[in-house]
């Protein structure tokens, strides 16, 4: 077991063997979620962290005893703390000693918070939300220690389920199991975490920011009195069974360890160290004001649509103009999901490796996870981790100098979104700032513009958390940058993954017209003592002005991308929806028309920059996904060349055995990054796309286009084959997978419902999904129709015969008492067991998949049966 700490005492990484116990990586600028909190119970909202840059603690190491030690004073309370790891087992202890140095009695308590992952570090860094959702937290109780929290990672790691137990060395009176319970939404507005302003909820929440919080019972301290308190944690590499009260049997051995007992003498004095305070820990958030209706109408006109008001009549959001959505501060501070947007450059309709992508957030994140080409690996700026607001130093943030001090631009008065740009408006006591982030396409460029629309000229400090060296900005080392004639060049460090991929690659940050970079430096501009800590930050301080801005160019990929698309041919310009004003449906059509540009934008992101706000690791195509939404969009736009390009890319990803991976990367540079297997329905989707393309385009020549099968040795090493031979290879594989004695394909690793994967390997060859069966029938009939139109009647007849056999077996084996079963298990002896049998009185949740596929049930059922089936659904 090892715990790596920052110089400010916060936990940077916490691991045992290959498992990360911590969910988030702490940093020198803000610390991390793991902390100890001291509260003065008799004074409302009187609290302090004992770790990190906001604490009053001075830290050092007791080398003789192998312990981290810290000392400090807060509100007349002298305290010392120690962190020690057990030598004999994977356990850790926090010991805290408190002494009342005031003239009066005090009532205080301690809270320990530990974010938990219990998963490999790489998996954690891909997406903390996903890891959190698999952790099962259980509250146990044993006197005199009170509440203890056991946490089990149900997503097995190499067949093992990591487990932990956290509790108090005294008595814990309450607990929480997710940072949402402890931090709440208050932290977004810079307010006290709800778990410190009030009691902890004392109930388990399995959500998206896994964090155990344990609070000790209040302690009464007379003047001069001292008390010893603390917390413990135990890690178990594999806990095969679910948590139970029997796990409390581990407690006596754990508390019998010598490390469970605090050192007999107080912690030695720690030498004074340089201040760990930073702008992100000490500078205030800009205190912004709400906008009245008159100001809103001056900014956004008077023609508002779809106004959103709360029960008290407070305005929250509205639409205006062409493709503009406005959100007010009042809404951002109360919704669980914060407002964000993905900006992408380029009007192309095929993948373009020179394009830029950036994620922006209403809470003053003006660019983040900024990439060129691959939208996850080729990263300039870091990602925002967690949406509760306990990190503000990630991505591109801006401080404004107001009243002689730096203040952070965070949640604005109002936020405006358009498909290609976002605008933040900050009204404060002495003026108004407007910030605009924009994606420009000719050339590919991401911009940031800051304007002082009211008030005195101001200086701005732009903080870039640079992720060029890997691990999303957590890799140690200062940024490698230099000045060029037109701006600042940033390059990955030698030996880093990005440097190996692009030995001559870089990004350029150029000043906008009229902007003066008064000072440029590293992280030293963020620490109040001006001393560098060699963290990966590039900071720009502008000269006082009424306007400032930057332009960001990617220079990792310099090869020319696709040809520019004429304005009238751009994908986003091709979807319009109108109705005559006299029509009774004009109002409904207008509502749909308002959402169409956003659907289009999201579809293009899904297709050309595949990542999301919450699923922020991306850069690949799910075979099933790209064969659905992007194909339907290109069909709706009648964009046949891009659809042909997509079809050929999918065929090039096909394995020689005829199957496709569950997902693969869509740029050739990352061709070796792909899934090792796939669900049983995946093989059908490219066949459906081939049929759809042939029917829509009449391009029979595509069947003779030569595309190699995938080969890990290189793009030209694979077996060459025509598109039709690719299809035949897939059809042959489907025939091999049929359940004996039927025309139905076996379930394999699952169907489109990723949550239903068989644990028993035997079921993979004996289970049949009604979803896959209907897709099987659709693929065969669609491809037969397409081939017949291309003059291949012989091939079409064979597919029609196969489709008829599938349809007949669906009726014979999956239709039970007039109801289509969800699954059928073919057991020894020919017996068939049906899941979702009518006698189950199937719930709506179980039927949701069938509701989705009802549109193609006509391939299997008669119209009367379909109507009856829908009635039952």
Short mmCIF file of N, CA, C and O in Angstrom, two decimals, residues 180-269:
data_model
loop_
_atom_site.label_atom_id
_atom_site.label_comp_id
_atom_site.label_asym_id
_atom_site.label_seq_id
_atom_site.Cartn_x
_atom_site.Cartn_y
_atom_site.Cartn_z
N UNK A 180 -21.84 13.74 -3.58
CA UNK A 180 -23.07 14.52 -3.76
C UNK A 180 -23.74 14.78 -2.42
O UNK A 180 -24.31 15.85 -2.18
N UNK A 181 -23.66 13.81 -1.50
CA UNK A 181 -24.25 14.00 -0.18
C UNK A 181 -23.43 14.97 0.67
O UNK A 181 -23.98 15.69 1.50
N UNK A 182 -22.11 14.95 0.47
CA UNK A 182 -21.24 15.77 1.30
C UNK A 182 -21.08 17.18 0.74
O UNK A 182 -21.23 18.17 1.43
N UNK A 183 -20.75 17.28 -0.55
CA UNK A 183 -20.53 18.60 -1.17
C UNK A 183 -21.84 19.24 -1.63
O UNK A 183 -22.01 20.45 -1.53
N UNK A 184 -22.75 18.42 -2.17
CA UNK A 184 -24.00 18.97 -2.69
C UNK A 184 -23.75 19.92 -3.85
O UNK A 184 -22.64 20.01 -4.40
N UNK A 185 -24.76 20.66 -4.22
CA UNK A 185 -24.64 21.65 -5.29
C UNK A 185 -24.14 23.00 -4.78
O UNK A 185 -23.83 23.88 -5.58
N UNK A 186 -24.06 23.14 -3.47
CA UNK A 186 -23.66 24.43 -2.89
C UNK A 186 -22.24 24.80 -3.29
O UNK A 186 -21.92 25.98 -3.46
N UNK A 187 -21.38 23.80 -3.45
CA UNK A 187 -19.98 24.08 -3.76
C UNK A 187 -19.85 24.78 -5.10
O UNK A 187 -18.91 25.54 -5.33
N UNK A 188 -20.78 24.53 -6.02
CA UNK A 188 -20.72 25.20 -7.32
C UNK A 188 -20.76 26.72 -7.17
O UNK A 188 -20.17 27.44 -7.96
N UNK A 189 -21.47 27.19 -6.16
CA UNK A 189 -21.59 28.63 -5.94
C UNK A 189 -20.54 29.13 -4.95
O UNK A 189 -20.61 30.27 -4.50
N UNK A 190 -19.58 28.29 -4.59
CA UNK A 190 -18.55 28.69 -3.65
C UNK A 190 -19.00 28.67 -2.21
O UNK A 190 -18.35 29.28 -1.35
N UNK A 191 -20.09 28.00 -1.92
CA UNK A 191 -20.62 27.96 -0.57
C UNK A 191 -20.08 26.76 0.21
O UNK A 191 -19.43 25.88 -0.35
N UNK A 192 -20.37 26.70 1.49
CA UNK A 192 -19.95 25.61 2.35
C UNK A 192 -20.57 24.30 1.89
O UNK A 192 -21.78 24.25 1.61
N UNK A 193 -19.82 23.21 1.83
CA UNK A 193 -20.41 21.91 1.51
C UNK A 193 -21.56 21.59 2.46
O UNK A 193 -21.47 21.88 3.67
N UNK A 194 -22.60 21.02 1.92
CA UNK A 194 -23.78 20.75 2.75
C UNK A 194 -23.46 19.81 3.90
O UNK A 194 -24.07 19.87 4.97
N UNK A 195 -22.49 18.93 3.71
CA UNK A 195 -22.13 17.99 4.76
C UNK A 195 -21.37 18.63 5.91
O UNK A 195 -21.22 18.01 6.96
N UNK A 196 -20.88 19.86 5.72
CA UNK A 196 -20.25 20.59 6.81
C UNK A 196 -21.19 21.62 7.41
O UNK A 196 -21.09 21.96 8.59
N UNK A 197 -22.11 22.12 6.58
CA UNK A 197 -23.09 23.08 7.10
C UNK A 197 -24.15 22.40 7.94
O UNK A 197 -24.80 23.04 8.77
N UNK A 198 -24.32 21.09 7.74
CA UNK A 198 -25.37 20.37 8.45
C UNK A 198 -24.88 18.96 8.77
O UNK A 198 -23.72 18.63 8.54
N UNK A 199 -25.78 18.13 9.27
CA UNK A 199 -25.43 16.76 9.59
C UNK A 199 -25.28 15.94 8.30
O UNK A 199 -25.86 16.27 7.26
N UNK A 200 -24.53 14.86 8.38
CA UNK A 200 -24.46 13.91 7.28
C UNK A 200 -25.76 13.12 7.23
O UNK A 200 -26.42 12.92 8.26
N UNK A 201 -26.16 12.62 6.06
CA UNK A 201 -27.49 12.01 5.93
C UNK A 201 -27.63 10.68 6.63
O UNK A 201 -28.76 10.27 6.96
N UNK A 202 -26.54 9.94 6.83
CA UNK A 202 -26.65 8.65 7.51
C UNK A 202 -27.32 7.59 6.67
O UNK A 202 -27.95 6.67 7.20
N UNK A 203 -27.22 7.68 5.36
CA UNK A 203 -27.76 6.65 4.47
C UNK A 203 -26.84 6.47 3.27
O UNK A 203 -26.09 7.37 2.91
N UNK A 204 -26.91 5.30 2.66
CA UNK A 204 -26.04 4.98 1.53
C UNK A 204 -26.62 5.53 0.24
O UNK A 204 -27.82 5.44 -0.01
N UNK A 205 -25.76 6.10 -0.56
CA UNK A 205 -26.12 6.54 -1.90
C UNK A 205 -25.06 6.02 -2.86
O UNK A 205 -23.88 6.35 -2.73
N UNK A 206 -25.46 5.17 -3.77
CA UNK A 206 -24.54 4.66 -4.79
C UNK A 206 -24.75 5.51 -6.03
O UNK A 206 -25.66 5.29 -6.82
N UNK A 207 -23.87 6.51 -6.21
CA UNK A 207 -24.09 7.46 -7.30
C UNK A 207 -22.80 7.60 -8.12
O UNK A 207 -22.17 6.59 -8.42
N UNK A 208 -22.38 8.82 -8.45
CA UNK A 208 -21.34 9.01 -9.46
C UNK A 208 -20.05 9.64 -8.93
O UNK A 208 -19.11 9.86 -9.69
N UNK A 209 -20.00 9.94 -7.64
CA UNK A 209 -18.80 10.50 -7.02
C UNK A 209 -18.56 9.74 -5.72
O UNK A 209 -18.69 10.28 -4.63
N UNK A 210 -18.21 8.47 -5.84
CA UNK A 210 -18.07 7.59 -4.68
C UNK A 210 -17.12 8.20 -3.65
O UNK A 210 -15.96 8.48 -3.95
N UNK A 211 -17.62 8.40 -2.46
CA UNK A 211 -16.81 8.98 -1.39
C UNK A 211 -17.41 8.62 -0.04
O UNK A 211 -18.58 8.90 0.22
N UNK A 212 -16.61 7.99 0.80
CA UNK A 212 -17.06 7.67 2.16
C UNK A 212 -16.74 8.84 3.07
O UNK A 212 -15.60 9.33 3.10
N UNK A 213 -17.74 9.30 3.79
CA UNK A 213 -17.56 10.35 4.81
C UNK A 213 -18.02 9.78 6.14
O UNK A 213 -19.13 9.25 6.24
N UNK A 214 -17.16 9.86 7.15
CA UNK A 214 -17.49 9.36 8.48
C UNK A 214 -17.28 10.50 9.48
O UNK A 214 -16.22 11.13 9.49
N UNK A 215 -18.27 10.75 10.31
CA UNK A 215 -18.19 11.84 11.28
C UNK A 215 -18.18 11.27 12.70
O UNK A 215 -19.06 10.47 13.07
N UNK A 216 -17.20 11.73 13.47
CA UNK A 216 -17.12 11.30 14.86
C UNK A 216 -18.11 12.08 15.72
O UNK A 216 -18.54 13.18 15.37
N UNK A 217 -18.43 11.50 16.87
CA UNK A 217 -19.28 12.18 17.83
C UNK A 217 -18.59 13.45 18.33
O UNK A 217 -17.37 13.50 18.43
N UNK A 218 -19.36 14.51 18.62
CA UNK A 218 -18.76 15.75 19.11
C UNK A 218 -17.94 15.53 20.38
O UNK A 218 -18.25 14.67 21.21
N UNK A 219 -16.88 16.33 20.49
CA UNK A 219 -15.98 16.24 21.65
C UNK A 219 -16.03 17.56 22.42
O UNK A 219 -15.96 18.64 21.81
N UNK A 220 -16.15 17.47 23.75
CA UNK A 220 -16.18 18.67 24.61
C UNK A 220 -14.79 18.89 25.17
O UNK A 220 -14.18 18.01 25.76
N UNK A 221 -14.26 20.09 24.94
CA UNK A 221 -12.90 20.43 25.38
C UNK A 221 -12.95 21.63 26.32
O UNK A 221 -13.33 22.73 25.94
N UNK A 222 -12.56 21.40 27.57
CA UNK A 222 -12.39 22.50 28.51
C UNK A 222 -11.08 23.22 28.18
O UNK A 222 -10.21 22.68 27.49
N UNK A 223 -10.90 24.45 28.64
CA UNK A 223 -9.65 25.17 28.37
C UNK A 223 -8.43 24.35 28.81
O UNK A 223 -8.39 23.81 29.91
N UNK A 224 -7.47 24.21 27.89
CA UNK A 224 -6.26 23.47 28.17
C UNK A 224 -6.38 21.97 27.98
O UNK A 224 -5.37 21.26 28.01
N UNK A 225 -7.60 21.47 27.80
CA UNK A 225 -7.79 20.02 27.66
C UNK A 225 -7.41 19.57 26.26
O UNK A 225 -7.47 20.32 25.29
N UNK A 226 -7.01 18.29 26.17
CA UNK A 226 -6.63 17.69 24.89
C UNK A 226 -7.37 16.37 24.72
O UNK A 226 -7.79 15.74 25.69
N UNK A 227 -7.52 15.96 23.47
CA UNK A 227 -8.21 14.71 23.17
C UNK A 227 -7.56 14.07 21.95
O UNK A 227 -7.03 14.76 21.09
N UNK A 228 -7.58 12.74 21.93
CA UNK A 228 -7.03 11.98 20.81
C UNK A 228 -8.19 11.36 20.03
O UNK A 228 -9.10 10.78 20.61
N UNK A 229 -8.16 11.51 18.71
CA UNK A 229 -9.22 10.96 17.87
C UNK A 229 -8.59 10.45 16.57
O UNK A 229 -7.37 10.49 16.39
N UNK A 230 -9.43 9.96 15.67
CA UNK A 230 -8.88 9.52 14.39
C UNK A 230 -9.76 8.51 13.68
O UNK A 230 -10.88 8.20 14.12
N UNK A 231 -9.23 7.98 12.59
CA UNK A 231 -9.99 7.10 11.71
C UNK A 231 -9.09 5.99 11.20
O UNK A 231 -7.85 6.11 11.21
N UNK A 232 -9.72 4.92 10.72
CA UNK A 232 -8.97 3.80 10.18
C UNK A 232 -9.58 3.37 8.85
O UNK A 232 -10.74 3.66 8.54
N UNK A 233 -8.77 2.67 8.09
CA UNK A 233 -9.24 2.09 6.85
C UNK A 233 -8.56 0.76 6.60
O UNK A 233 -7.38 0.58 6.92
N UNK A 234 -9.30 -0.19 6.05
CA UNK A 234 -8.77 -1.51 5.72
C UNK A 234 -9.08 -1.81 4.27
O UNK A 234 -10.20 -1.56 3.80
N UNK A 235 -8.10 -2.35 3.57
CA UNK A 235 -8.29 -2.74 2.17
C UNK A 235 -8.11 -4.24 2.03
O UNK A 235 -7.15 -4.82 2.57
N UNK A 236 -9.02 -4.88 1.30
CA UNK A 236 -8.96 -6.31 1.01
C UNK A 236 -8.96 -6.48 -0.50
O UNK A 236 -9.84 -5.96 -1.19
N UNK A 237 -7.97 -7.19 -1.02
CA UNK A 237 -7.80 -7.29 -2.47
C UNK A 237 -8.95 -8.02 -3.15
O UNK A 237 -9.30 -7.71 -4.29
N UNK A 238 -9.55 -8.99 -2.45
CA UNK A 238 -10.66 -9.75 -3.06
C UNK A 238 -11.67 -10.10 -2.00
O UNK A 238 -11.33 -10.72 -0.98
N UNK A 239 -12.90 -9.68 -2.23
CA UNK A 239 -14.01 -9.96 -1.31
C UNK A 239 -15.08 -10.66 -2.16
O UNK A 239 -15.97 -10.01 -2.70
N UNK A 240 -15.00 -11.99 -2.29
CA UNK A 240 -15.87 -12.69 -3.25
C UNK A 240 -17.35 -12.51 -2.99
O UNK A 240 -18.14 -12.45 -3.94
N UNK A 241 -17.75 -12.42 -1.75
CA UNK A 241 -19.16 -12.31 -1.43
C UNK A 241 -19.55 -10.87 -1.09
O UNK A 241 -18.70 -10.05 -0.78
N UNK A 242 -20.83 -10.63 -1.12
CA UNK A 242 -21.33 -9.31 -0.75
C UNK A 242 -21.02 -9.02 0.72
O UNK A 242 -20.85 -9.94 1.53
N UNK A 243 -20.97 -7.75 1.07
CA UNK A 243 -20.71 -7.34 2.45
C UNK A 243 -21.80 -7.89 3.37
O UNK A 243 -23.00 -7.92 3.01
N UNK A 244 -21.40 -8.31 4.56
CA UNK A 244 -22.37 -8.82 5.54
C UNK A 244 -21.87 -8.46 6.94
O UNK A 244 -20.70 -8.09 7.12
N UNK A 245 -22.72 -8.59 7.96
CA UNK A 245 -22.25 -8.32 9.34
C UNK A 245 -21.07 -9.17 9.75
O UNK A 245 -20.32 -8.80 10.66
N UNK A 246 -20.85 -10.31 9.07
CA UNK A 246 -19.71 -11.15 9.41
C UNK A 246 -18.39 -10.44 9.17
O UNK A 246 -17.36 -10.80 9.76
N UNK A 247 -18.40 -9.41 8.34
CA UNK A 247 -17.18 -8.67 8.07
C UNK A 247 -16.69 -7.88 9.27
O UNK A 247 -15.53 -7.45 9.31
N UNK A 248 -17.55 -7.70 10.25
CA UNK A 248 -17.12 -7.00 11.46
C UNK A 248 -16.10 -7.81 12.25
O UNK A 248 -15.41 -7.27 13.13
N UNK A 249 -15.99 -9.12 11.95
CA UNK A 249 -15.02 -9.95 12.64
C UNK A 249 -13.59 -9.51 12.35
O UNK A 249 -12.65 -9.85 13.07
N UNK A 250 -13.40 -8.74 11.26
CA UNK A 250 -12.07 -8.26 10.91
C UNK A 250 -11.60 -7.13 11.83
O UNK A 250 -10.42 -6.80 11.86
N UNK A 251 -12.53 -6.55 12.57
CA UNK A 251 -12.23 -5.31 13.28
C UNK A 251 -11.23 -5.50 14.42
O UNK A 251 -10.33 -4.68 14.61
N UNK A 252 -11.38 -6.58 15.17
CA UNK A 252 -10.51 -6.74 16.34
C UNK A 252 -9.04 -6.87 15.94
O UNK A 252 -8.16 -6.27 16.58
N UNK A 253 -8.76 -7.63 14.88
CA UNK A 253 -7.38 -7.78 14.42
C UNK A 253 -6.84 -6.45 13.89
O UNK A 253 -5.69 -6.09 14.12
N UNK A 254 -7.70 -5.69 13.18
CA UNK A 254 -7.29 -4.41 12.62
C UNK A 254 -6.92 -3.43 13.72
O UNK A 254 -5.87 -2.78 13.69
N UNK A 255 -7.77 -3.34 14.74
CA UNK A 255 -7.52 -2.37 15.81
C UNK A 255 -6.47 -2.87 16.80
O UNK A 255 -6.03 -2.10 17.67
N UNK A 256 -6.05 -4.11 16.64
CA UNK A 256 -4.97 -4.63 17.45
C UNK A 256 -3.60 -4.37 16.87
O UNK A 256 -2.58 -4.69 17.51
N UNK A 257 -3.55 -3.79 15.68
CA UNK A 257 -2.27 -3.48 15.06
C UNK A 257 -1.57 -2.37 15.84
O UNK A 257 -2.23 -1.46 16.38
N UNK A 258 -0.25 -2.39 15.90
CA UNK A 258 0.46 -1.32 16.64
C UNK A 258 0.22 0.06 16.05
O UNK A 258 0.22 1.05 16.78
N UNK A 259 -0.01 0.14 14.73
CA UNK A 259 -0.24 1.44 14.10
C UNK A 259 -1.60 2.03 14.46
O UNK A 259 -1.84 3.22 14.21
N UNK A 260 -2.49 1.22 15.03
CA UNK A 260 -3.80 1.73 15.44
C UNK A 260 -3.72 2.61 16.67
O UNK A 260 -4.67 3.32 17.00
N UNK A 261 -2.59 2.57 17.34
CA UNK A 261 -2.39 3.35 18.56
C UNK A 261 -1.55 4.57 18.22
O UNK A 261 -0.49 4.45 17.61
N UNK A 262 -2.01 5.76 18.58
CA UNK A 262 -1.21 6.96 18.28
C UNK A 262 0.10 6.95 19.03
O UNK A 262 0.25 6.30 20.06
N UNK A 263 1.07 7.69 18.50
CA UNK A 263 2.37 7.81 19.16
C UNK A 263 2.17 8.37 20.56
O UNK A 263 1.33 9.25 20.78
N UNK A 264 2.92 7.88 21.53
CA UNK A 264 2.71 8.33 22.91
C UNK A 264 3.02 9.80 23.13
O UNK A 264 2.46 10.43 24.02
N UNK A 265 3.91 10.35 22.31
CA UNK A 265 4.23 11.76 22.48
C UNK A 265 3.63 12.54 21.33
O UNK A 265 3.43 12.03 20.25
N UNK A 266 3.29 13.80 21.57
CA UNK A 266 2.72 14.59 20.48
C UNK A 266 3.67 14.65 19.30
O UNK A 266 4.88 14.49 19.44
N UNK A 267 3.10 14.89 18.13
CA UNK A 267 3.90 14.99 16.92
C UNK A 267 4.94 16.09 17.07
O UNK A 267 4.65 17.16 17.61
N UNK A 268 6.17 15.84 16.64
CA UNK A 268 7.20 16.88 16.76
C UNK A 268 6.85 18.09 15.91
O UNK A 268 6.07 18.01 14.97
N UNK A 269 7.44 19.20 16.28
CA UNK A 269 7.18 20.44 15.54
C UNK A 269 7.65 20.29 14.10
O UNK A 269 8.63 19.61 13.81
#
